[in-house]
PDB file of C-alpha atoms in Angstrom:
ATOM      1  CA  MET A   1     -44.908  -5.962 -11.876  1.00 39.00           C
ATOM      2  CA  PHE A   2     -41.271  -7.044 -11.620  1.00 34.00           C
ATOM      3  CA  ARG A   3     -39.229  -7.291 -14.787  1.00 35.00           C
ATOM      4  CA  THR A   4     -36.334  -9.656 -15.405  1.00 31.00           C
ATOM      5  CA  VAL A   5     -33.446  -7.411 -16.329  1.00 32.00           C
ATOM      6  CA  PHE A   6     -30.991  -9.223 -18.581  1.00 29.00           C
ATOM      7  CA  ILE A   7     -32.787 -11.514 -20.985  1.00 24.00           C
ATOM      8  CA  GLY A   8     -30.957 -14.111 -23.058  1.00 28.00           C
ATOM      9  CA  GLY A   9     -27.429 -15.505 -23.006  1.00 29.00           C
ATOM     10  CA  THR A  10     -26.199 -18.721 -21.458  1.00 27.00           C
ATOM     11  CA  ALA A  11     -25.770 -19.398 -17.768  1.00 28.00           C
ATOM     12  CA  VAL A  12     -22.007 -19.552 -18.295  1.00 28.00           C
ATOM     13  CA  ALA A  13     -21.973 -16.091 -19.828  1.00 29.00           C
ATOM     14  CA  LEU A  14     -24.074 -14.696 -16.989  1.00 30.00           C
ATOM     15  CA  LEU A  15     -21.802 -16.142 -14.328  1.00 32.00           C
ATOM     16  CA  ALA A  16     -18.716 -14.874 -16.131  1.00 33.00           C
ATOM     17  CA  SER A  17     -20.208 -11.382 -16.141  1.00 33.00           C
ATOM     18  CA  ALA A  18     -21.185 -11.568 -12.465  1.00 37.00           C
ATOM     19  CA  PHE A  19     -17.686 -12.595 -11.446  1.00 39.00           C
ATOM     20  CA  ALA A  20     -15.818 -10.063 -13.602  1.00 41.00           C
ATOM     21  CA  PRO A  21     -12.734  -9.062 -11.541  1.00 43.00           C
ATOM     22  CA  SER A  22     -12.622  -5.605  -9.985  1.00 44.00           C
ATOM     23  CA  GLY A  23      -8.832  -5.465  -9.930  1.00 45.00           C
ATOM     24  CA  GLY A  24      -5.930  -7.816  -9.439  1.00 48.00           C
ATOM     25  CA  ALA A  25      -4.176  -6.393  -6.388  1.00 48.00           C
ATOM     26  CA  GLN A  26      -6.469  -7.879  -3.750  1.00 50.00           C
ATOM     27  CA  ASN A  27      -6.438 -11.272  -5.489  1.00 56.00           C
ATOM     28  CA  ALA A  28      -2.711 -11.613  -6.153  1.00 62.00           C
ATOM     29  CA  LEU A  29      -2.428 -13.979  -3.189  1.00 78.00           C
ATOM     30  CA  LYS A  30      -5.667 -15.897  -3.777  1.00 90.00           C
ATOM     31  CA  PRO A  31      -5.663 -19.623  -2.913  1.00 94.00           C
ATOM     32  CA  THR A  32      -5.868 -22.190  -5.683  1.00 93.00           C
ATOM     33  CA  GLU A  33      -7.673 -24.779  -3.555  1.00 95.00           C
ATOM     34  CA  PRO A  34     -11.494 -24.653  -3.413  1.00 95.00           C
ATOM     35  CA  VAL A  35     -13.352 -22.081  -1.321  1.00 97.00           C
ATOM     36  CA  THR A  36     -16.855 -23.042  -0.176  1.00 97.00           C
ATOM     37  CA  ILE A  37     -19.617 -20.925   1.347  1.00 97.00           C
ATOM     38  CA  LYS A  38     -22.787 -22.117   3.065  1.00 96.00           C
ATOM     39  CA  LEU A  39     -25.728 -20.044   4.217  1.00 96.00           C
ATOM     40  CA  ALA A  40     -25.700 -20.574   7.977  1.00 96.00           C
ATOM     41  CA  THR A  41     -28.782 -18.417   8.622  1.00 96.00           C
ATOM     42  CA  VAL A  42     -31.144 -16.360   6.465  1.00 96.00           C
ATOM     43  CA  ASN A  43     -33.486 -13.822   8.049  1.00 96.00           C
ATOM     44  CA  GLY A  44     -35.494 -10.822   6.931  1.00 97.00           C
ATOM     45  CA  SER A  45     -38.616  -9.671   5.151  1.00 97.00           C
ATOM     46  CA  GLY A  46     -36.739  -9.550   1.840  1.00 95.00           C
ATOM     47  CA  CYS A  47     -35.284 -13.059   1.917  1.00 94.00           C
ATOM     48  CA  ARG A  48     -37.440 -15.838   3.265  1.00 91.00           C
ATOM     49  CA  PRO A  49     -35.579 -19.153   3.661  1.00 91.00           C
ATOM     50  CA  GLY A  50     -35.018 -20.680   0.248  1.00 91.00           C
ATOM     51  CA  THR A  51     -35.030 -17.349  -1.628  1.00 91.00           C
ATOM     52  CA  ALA A  52     -31.292 -16.568  -1.394  1.00 93.00           C
ATOM     53  CA  THR A  53     -28.421 -18.564  -2.877  1.00 93.00           C
ATOM     54  CA  VAL A  54     -24.644 -18.102  -2.817  1.00 95.00           C
ATOM     55  CA  ALA A  55     -21.981 -19.142  -5.344  1.00 95.00           C
ATOM     56  CA  VAL A  56     -18.186 -18.810  -5.342  1.00 97.00           C
ATOM     57  CA  ALA A  57     -16.274 -17.782  -8.467  1.00 95.00           C
ATOM     58  CA  PRO A  58     -14.219 -20.646  -9.922  1.00 95.00           C
ATOM     59  CA  ASP A  59     -11.031 -18.586  -9.532  1.00 95.00           C
ATOM     60  CA  ASN A  60     -11.757 -17.621  -5.888  1.00 96.00           C
ATOM     61  CA  THR A  61     -11.831 -13.892  -6.651  1.00 96.00           C
ATOM     62  CA  ALA A  62     -15.401 -13.276  -5.504  1.00 96.00           C
ATOM     63  CA  PHE A  63     -18.735 -14.738  -4.520  1.00 96.00           C
ATOM     64  CA  THR A  64     -22.279 -13.792  -5.452  1.00 95.00           C
ATOM     65  CA  VAL A  65     -25.607 -13.767  -3.656  1.00 95.00           C
ATOM     66  CA  THR A  66     -28.772 -14.109  -5.726  1.00 93.00           C
ATOM     67  CA  TYR A  67     -32.233 -13.283  -4.372  1.00 92.00           C
ATOM     68  CA  SER A  68     -35.608 -14.305  -5.775  1.00 90.00           C
ATOM     69  CA  GLU A  69     -38.065 -12.267  -3.654  1.00 91.00           C
ATOM     70  CA  TYR A  70     -36.292  -9.056  -2.674  1.00 95.00           C
ATOM     71  CA  LEU A  71     -38.481  -6.064  -3.573  1.00 96.00           C
ATOM     72  CA  ALA A  72     -39.735  -2.947  -1.773  1.00 98.00           C
ATOM     73  CA  LYS A  73     -42.581  -0.774  -3.049  1.00 98.00           C
ATOM     74  CA  ALA A  74     -44.652   2.270  -2.158  1.00 98.00           C
ATOM     75  CA  GLY A  75     -47.640   4.133  -3.545  1.00 97.00           C
ATOM     76  CA  LYS A  76     -51.013   2.959  -4.791  1.00 97.00           C
ATOM     77  CA  GLY A  77     -52.061  -0.474  -3.564  1.00 96.00           C
ATOM     78  CA  THR A  78     -49.172  -0.915  -1.114  1.00 97.00           C
ATOM     79  CA  GLN A  79     -48.964  -1.224   2.648  1.00 97.00           C
ATOM     80  CA  LEU A  80     -46.558   0.379   5.087  1.00 97.00           C
ATOM     81  CA  THR A  81     -44.674  -2.909   5.511  1.00 97.00           C
ATOM     82  CA  ASP A  82     -44.015  -3.007   1.748  1.00 98.00           C
ATOM     83  CA  GLN A  83     -41.882   0.135   1.884  1.00 98.00           C
ATOM     84  CA  ARG A  84     -38.917  -1.428   3.700  1.00 98.00           C
ATOM     85  CA  LYS A  85     -37.449  -4.881   3.115  1.00 97.00           C
ATOM     86  CA  ASN A  86     -34.290  -6.259   4.696  1.00 97.00           C
ATOM     87  CA  CYS A  87     -32.115  -9.349   4.559  1.00 97.00           C
ATOM     88  CA  GLN A  88     -29.593 -10.659   7.090  1.00 96.00           C
ATOM     89  CA  LEU A  89     -27.265 -13.429   5.932  1.00 96.00           C
ATOM     90  CA  ALA A  90     -24.714 -15.321   8.018  1.00 97.00           C
ATOM     91  CA  LEU A  91     -22.202 -17.056   5.757  1.00 97.00           C
ATOM     92  CA  ASP A  92     -20.070 -20.010   6.809  1.00 97.00           C
ATOM     93  CA  VAL A  93     -16.966 -19.496   4.662  1.00 97.00           C
ATOM     94  CA  HIS A  94     -14.454 -22.346   4.397  1.00 96.00           C
ATOM     95  CA  ILE A  95     -11.073 -21.294   3.011  1.00 95.00           C
ATOM     96  CA  PRO A  96      -7.800 -23.202   2.536  1.00 94.00           C
ATOM     97  CA  GLN A  97      -5.424 -23.353   5.485  1.00 93.00           C
ATOM     98  CA  GLY A  98      -2.860 -20.557   5.567  1.00 94.00           C
ATOM     99  CA  TYR A  99      -5.150 -17.866   4.134  1.00 95.00           C
ATOM    100  CA  THR A 100      -7.533 -15.228   5.398  1.00 95.00           C
ATOM    101  CA  TYR A 101      -9.862 -12.835   3.608  1.00 95.00           C
ATOM    102  CA  GLY A 102     -11.728  -9.550   3.699  1.00 93.00           C
ATOM    103  CA  ILE A 103     -14.122  -7.856   1.273  1.00 93.00           C
ATOM    104  CA  ALA A 104     -12.587  -5.200  -0.961  1.00 92.00           C
ATOM    105  CA  THR A 105     -15.650  -4.191  -2.998  1.00 94.00           C
ATOM    106  CA  ALA A 106     -19.322  -5.102  -3.223  1.00 94.00           C
ATOM    107  CA  ASP A 107     -21.403  -4.598  -6.364  1.00 94.00           C
ATOM    108  CA  TYR A 108     -25.191  -4.424  -6.027  1.00 94.00           C
ATOM    109  CA  ARG A 109     -27.529  -4.701  -9.009  1.00 92.00           C
ATOM    110  CA  GLY A 110     -31.264  -4.637  -9.486  1.00 93.00           C
ATOM    111  CA  TYR A 111     -34.185  -2.976 -11.204  1.00 93.00           C
ATOM    112  CA  ALA A 112     -36.087   0.163 -10.266  1.00 95.00           C
ATOM    113  CA  ASN A 113     -39.439   1.490 -11.436  1.00 96.00           C
ATOM    114  CA  LEU A 114     -39.749   4.798  -9.635  1.00 98.00           C
ATOM    115  CA  ALA A 115     -42.293   7.477 -10.466  1.00 98.00           C
ATOM    116  CA  LYS A 116     -41.290  11.121 -10.663  1.00 98.00           C
ATOM    117  CA  GLY A 117     -40.944  12.431  -7.109  1.00 98.00           C
ATOM    118  CA  ALA A 118     -40.339   8.992  -5.573  1.00 98.00           C
ATOM    119  CA  PHE A 119     -36.974   7.551  -4.573  1.00 98.00           C
ATOM    120  CA  GLY A 120     -35.435   4.287  -3.453  1.00 98.00           C
ATOM    121  CA  THR A 121     -32.596   3.606  -1.012  1.00 97.00           C
ATOM    122  CA  GLN A 122     -30.186   0.678  -0.808  1.00 97.00           C
ATOM    123  CA  VAL A 123     -28.277   0.161   2.447  1.00 95.00           C
ATOM    124  CA  ALA A 124     -25.654  -2.433   3.398  1.00 94.00           C
ATOM    125  CA  ASN A 125     -23.049  -3.341   5.966  1.00 90.00           C
ATOM    126  CA  TYR A 126     -20.850  -6.404   6.454  1.00 89.00           C
ATOM    127  CA  TYR A 127     -18.809  -7.687   9.355  1.00 91.00           C
ATOM    128  CA  PHE A 128     -17.288 -10.798  10.864  1.00 93.00           C
ATOM    129  CA  GLN A 129     -19.176 -12.451  13.719  1.00 91.00           C
ATOM    130  CA  GLY A 130     -18.172 -10.938  17.063  1.00 86.00           C
ATOM    131  CA  MET A 131     -16.436  -7.946  15.482  1.00 82.00           C
ATOM    132  CA  SER A 132     -17.581  -4.350  15.085  1.00 73.00           C
ATOM    133  CA  LYS A 133     -19.997  -3.638  12.257  1.00 66.00           C
ATOM    134  CA  THR A 134     -18.910  -1.539   9.328  1.00 70.00           C
ATOM    135  CA  ALA A 135     -20.575   1.815   8.816  1.00 61.00           C
ATOM    136  CA  HIS A 136     -23.776   1.748   6.796  1.00 70.00           C
ATOM    137  CA  ARG A 137     -23.156   2.285   3.102  1.00 86.00           C
ATOM    138  CA  LYS A 138     -26.219   4.047   1.677  1.00 93.00           C
ATOM    139  CA  HIS A 139     -27.161   4.792  -1.935  1.00 96.00           C
ATOM    140  CA  ARG A 140     -30.167   6.780  -3.135  1.00 97.00           C
ATOM    141  CA  ILE A 141     -31.864   6.177  -6.489  1.00 97.00           C
ATOM    142  CA  ASN A 142     -34.186   8.952  -7.639  1.00 97.00           C
ATOM    143  CA  GLY A 143     -37.247   8.775  -9.848  1.00 98.00           C
ATOM    144  CA  PRO A 144     -38.311   8.996 -12.530  1.00 98.00           C
ATOM    145  CA  LYS A 145     -36.506   5.760 -13.393  1.00 96.00           C
ATOM    146  CA  ASP A 146     -37.543   2.569 -15.145  1.00 95.00           C
ATOM    147  CA  ASP A 147     -34.254   0.781 -15.689  1.00 92.00           C
ATOM    148  CA  ASN A 148     -31.470  -1.321 -14.185  1.00 90.00           C
ATOM    149  CA  TRP A 149     -29.526   0.135 -11.273  1.00 93.00           C
ATOM    150  CA  GLN A 150     -26.067  -0.665  -9.952  1.00 93.00           C
ATOM    151  CA  VAL A 151     -24.064   0.702  -7.003  1.00 93.00           C
ATOM    152  CA  THR A 152     -20.658  -0.221  -5.584  1.00 93.00           C
ATOM    153  CA  ASP A 153     -19.287  -0.129  -2.050  1.00 92.00           C
ATOM    154  CA  ARG A 154     -15.507   0.142  -2.122  1.00 90.00           C
ATOM    155  CA  ALA A 155     -13.205  -0.062   0.902  1.00 83.00           C
ATOM    156  CA  PRO A 156     -10.425   2.566   0.868  1.00 78.00           C
ATOM    157  CA  VAL A 157      -6.959   1.201   0.155  1.00 68.00           C
ATOM    158  CA  GLY A 158      -5.432  -0.203   3.329  1.00 74.00           C
ATOM    159  CA  SER A 159      -8.691  -0.258   5.289  1.00 81.00           C
ATOM    160  CA  VAL A 160     -10.043  -3.695   4.356  1.00 88.00           C
ATOM    161  CA  VAL A 161     -10.850  -5.678   7.510  1.00 89.00           C
ATOM    162  CA  HIS A 162      -9.589  -9.261   7.311  1.00 90.00           C
ATOM    163  CA  LYS A 163     -10.704 -12.152   9.458  1.00 91.00           C
ATOM    164  CA  ALA A 164      -8.143 -13.073  12.090  1.00 90.00           C
ATOM    165  CA  CYS A 165      -6.051 -16.048  10.962  1.00 92.00           C
ATOM    166  CA  GLY A 166      -7.305 -19.318  12.426  1.00 87.00           C
ATOM    167  CA  ASP A 167     -10.631 -17.890  13.623  1.00 88.00           C
ATOM    168  CA  ARG A 168     -13.908 -19.607  12.766  1.00 89.00           C
ATOM    169  CA  ARG A 169     -16.292 -16.699  12.387  1.00 92.00           C
ATOM    170  CA  ASN A 170     -19.298 -16.346  10.137  1.00 96.00           C
ATOM    171  CA  PHE A 171     -19.291 -13.446   7.708  1.00 95.00           C
ATOM    172  CA  ASN A 172     -22.486 -11.386   8.119  1.00 95.00           C
ATOM    173  CA  ILE A 173     -24.156  -9.332   5.410  1.00 95.00           C
ATOM    174  CA  ASN A 174     -27.059  -7.007   6.252  1.00 95.00           C
ATOM    175  CA  THR A 175     -28.871  -5.247   3.417  1.00 96.00           C
ATOM    176  CA  GLU A 176     -31.990  -3.134   3.136  1.00 97.00           C
ATOM    177  CA  LEU A 177     -34.197  -1.742   0.380  1.00 97.00           C
ATOM    178  CA  ARG A 178     -36.576   1.184   0.954  1.00 98.00           C
ATOM    179  CA  VAL A 179     -38.997   3.105  -1.233  1.00 98.00           C
ATOM    180  CA  ASP A 180     -40.449   6.510  -0.408  1.00 98.00           C
ATOM    181  CA  ALA A 181     -43.354   7.727  -2.553  1.00 97.00           C
ATOM    182  CA  GLY A 182     -42.313  11.308  -1.769  1.00 96.00           C
ATOM    183  CA  GLN A 183     -44.034  13.773  -4.078  1.00 96.00           C
ATOM    184  CA  ALA A 184     -45.059  11.160  -6.634  1.00 97.00           C
ATOM    185  CA  ASN A 185     -48.569  11.019  -8.072  1.00 97.00           C
ATOM    186  CA  PRO A 186     -50.689   9.044  -5.537  1.00 96.00           C
ATOM    187  CA  ALA A 187     -52.099   6.994  -8.411  1.00 98.00           C
ATOM    188  CA  THR A 188     -48.656   5.517  -9.171  1.00 98.00           C
ATOM    189  CA  THR A 189     -46.755   2.622  -7.605  1.00 98.00           C
ATOM    190  CA  SER A 190     -42.962   2.672  -7.311  1.00 98.00           C
ATOM    191  CA  TYR A 191     -40.601  -0.180  -6.515  1.00 97.00           C
ATOM    192  CA  ILE A 192     -36.945  -1.109  -6.242  1.00 96.00           C
ATOM    193  CA  ALA A 193     -35.844  -4.726  -6.557  1.00 95.00           C
ATOM    194  CA  MET A 194     -32.708  -6.735  -5.954  1.00 91.00           C
ATOM    195  CA  ASP A 195     -34.137 -10.031  -7.143  1.00 70.00           C
ATOM    196  CA  SER A 196     -34.293 -12.002 -10.352  1.00 57.00           C
ATOM    197  CA  THR A 197     -35.820 -15.061 -11.979  1.00 49.00           C
ATOM    198  CA  ASP A 198     -32.436 -15.924 -13.527  1.00 51.00           C
ATOM    199  CA  THR A 199     -28.778 -15.649 -12.473  1.00 50.00           C
ATOM    200  CA  SER A 200     -28.121 -12.261 -14.055  1.00 56.00           C
ATOM    201  CA  ILE A 201     -29.084 -10.080 -11.092  1.00 69.00           C
ATOM    202  CA  THR A 202     -26.633 -10.710  -8.286  1.00 82.00           C
ATOM    203  CA  THR A 203     -24.735  -8.932  -5.575  1.00 91.00           C
ATOM    204  CA  THR A 204     -21.040  -9.613  -6.004  1.00 94.00           C
ATOM    205  CA  TYR A 205     -18.517  -9.475  -3.157  1.00 95.00           C
ATOM    206  CA  HIS A 206     -14.871  -9.299  -4.215  1.00 95.00           C
ATOM    207  CA  PHE A 207     -12.363 -10.992  -1.919  1.00 95.00           C
ATOM    208  CA  SER A 208      -9.190  -9.410  -0.614  1.00 94.00           C
ATOM    209  CA  TRP A 209      -6.824 -12.294   0.203  1.00 96.00           C
ATOM    210  CA  LYS A 210      -3.896 -12.419   2.627  1.00 94.00           C
ATOM    211  CA  LYS A 211      -1.548 -15.221   3.625  1.00 93.00           C
ATOM    212  CA  CYS A 212      -1.279 -16.081   7.288  1.00 93.00           C
ATOM    213  CA  HIS A 213       2.211 -16.144   8.746  1.00 82.00           C
ATOM    214  CA  LYS A 214       3.187 -18.793  11.277  1.00 68.00           C
TER     215      LYS A 214
END
C-alpha cells in the first residue's frame, strides 16, 4: 500500500536535498569540528528498534531522522490501534567543546493517501532531558489527497531553547501520526506515512548554534 515518494537520483543528491539550509543566521556560529548523534533509546508503535536512523549534515547545520515503518491508517481492513502511531527518540548529541545548540526549525515529510472526508494529523514536540516540554505542534492534512506532504515547525525569533552550556542532556523528540476516517466511504482505506524505503523521506532538524562564554 505504501509508495516510495522520490524515485531516482543518487544518495548524495538525496542527502544534499534533505540538508538544504533553512537560513544562515542560526548557523553563523556553527562548529567546524565533527558533531555526532547516537540513538540512546527508541520507543513507540511507529518506530520499533532498528527502524529509525539519524545522520548529521557534513556542515553541522542540521540532522535528519529516517523511519522505515512509520505509518498510521484507518478505514476498511484496519484496527483501532492502526489509527495512531507514535515515536519517542532520545538522542545523545556530542558537540565540540565551547558550543551549545537548540532547534530552530523542523521539517517533516511523508506521503498521504487520504480518501475524501478523511484526514490525517502530525504532532511533534522536542525538549532537552529534564527540561520543560515544548508545546505540541500539530498539523492537519485533509483528504482527498494522494501525494507527498510536508510541514514545518519554526521557533519564533529569539525563542529557541538552547541546552545549558556544559550540561549532558539527551535531546528528546516525540512525534505522532493519526488518521481519522471521518466521513469517508467505509469501503476505502486511508493512511499517512512518515517512512521510506530510501533516504529521500526524512525529518530534518535545523540547528541553532551558540558559543559558550567562560
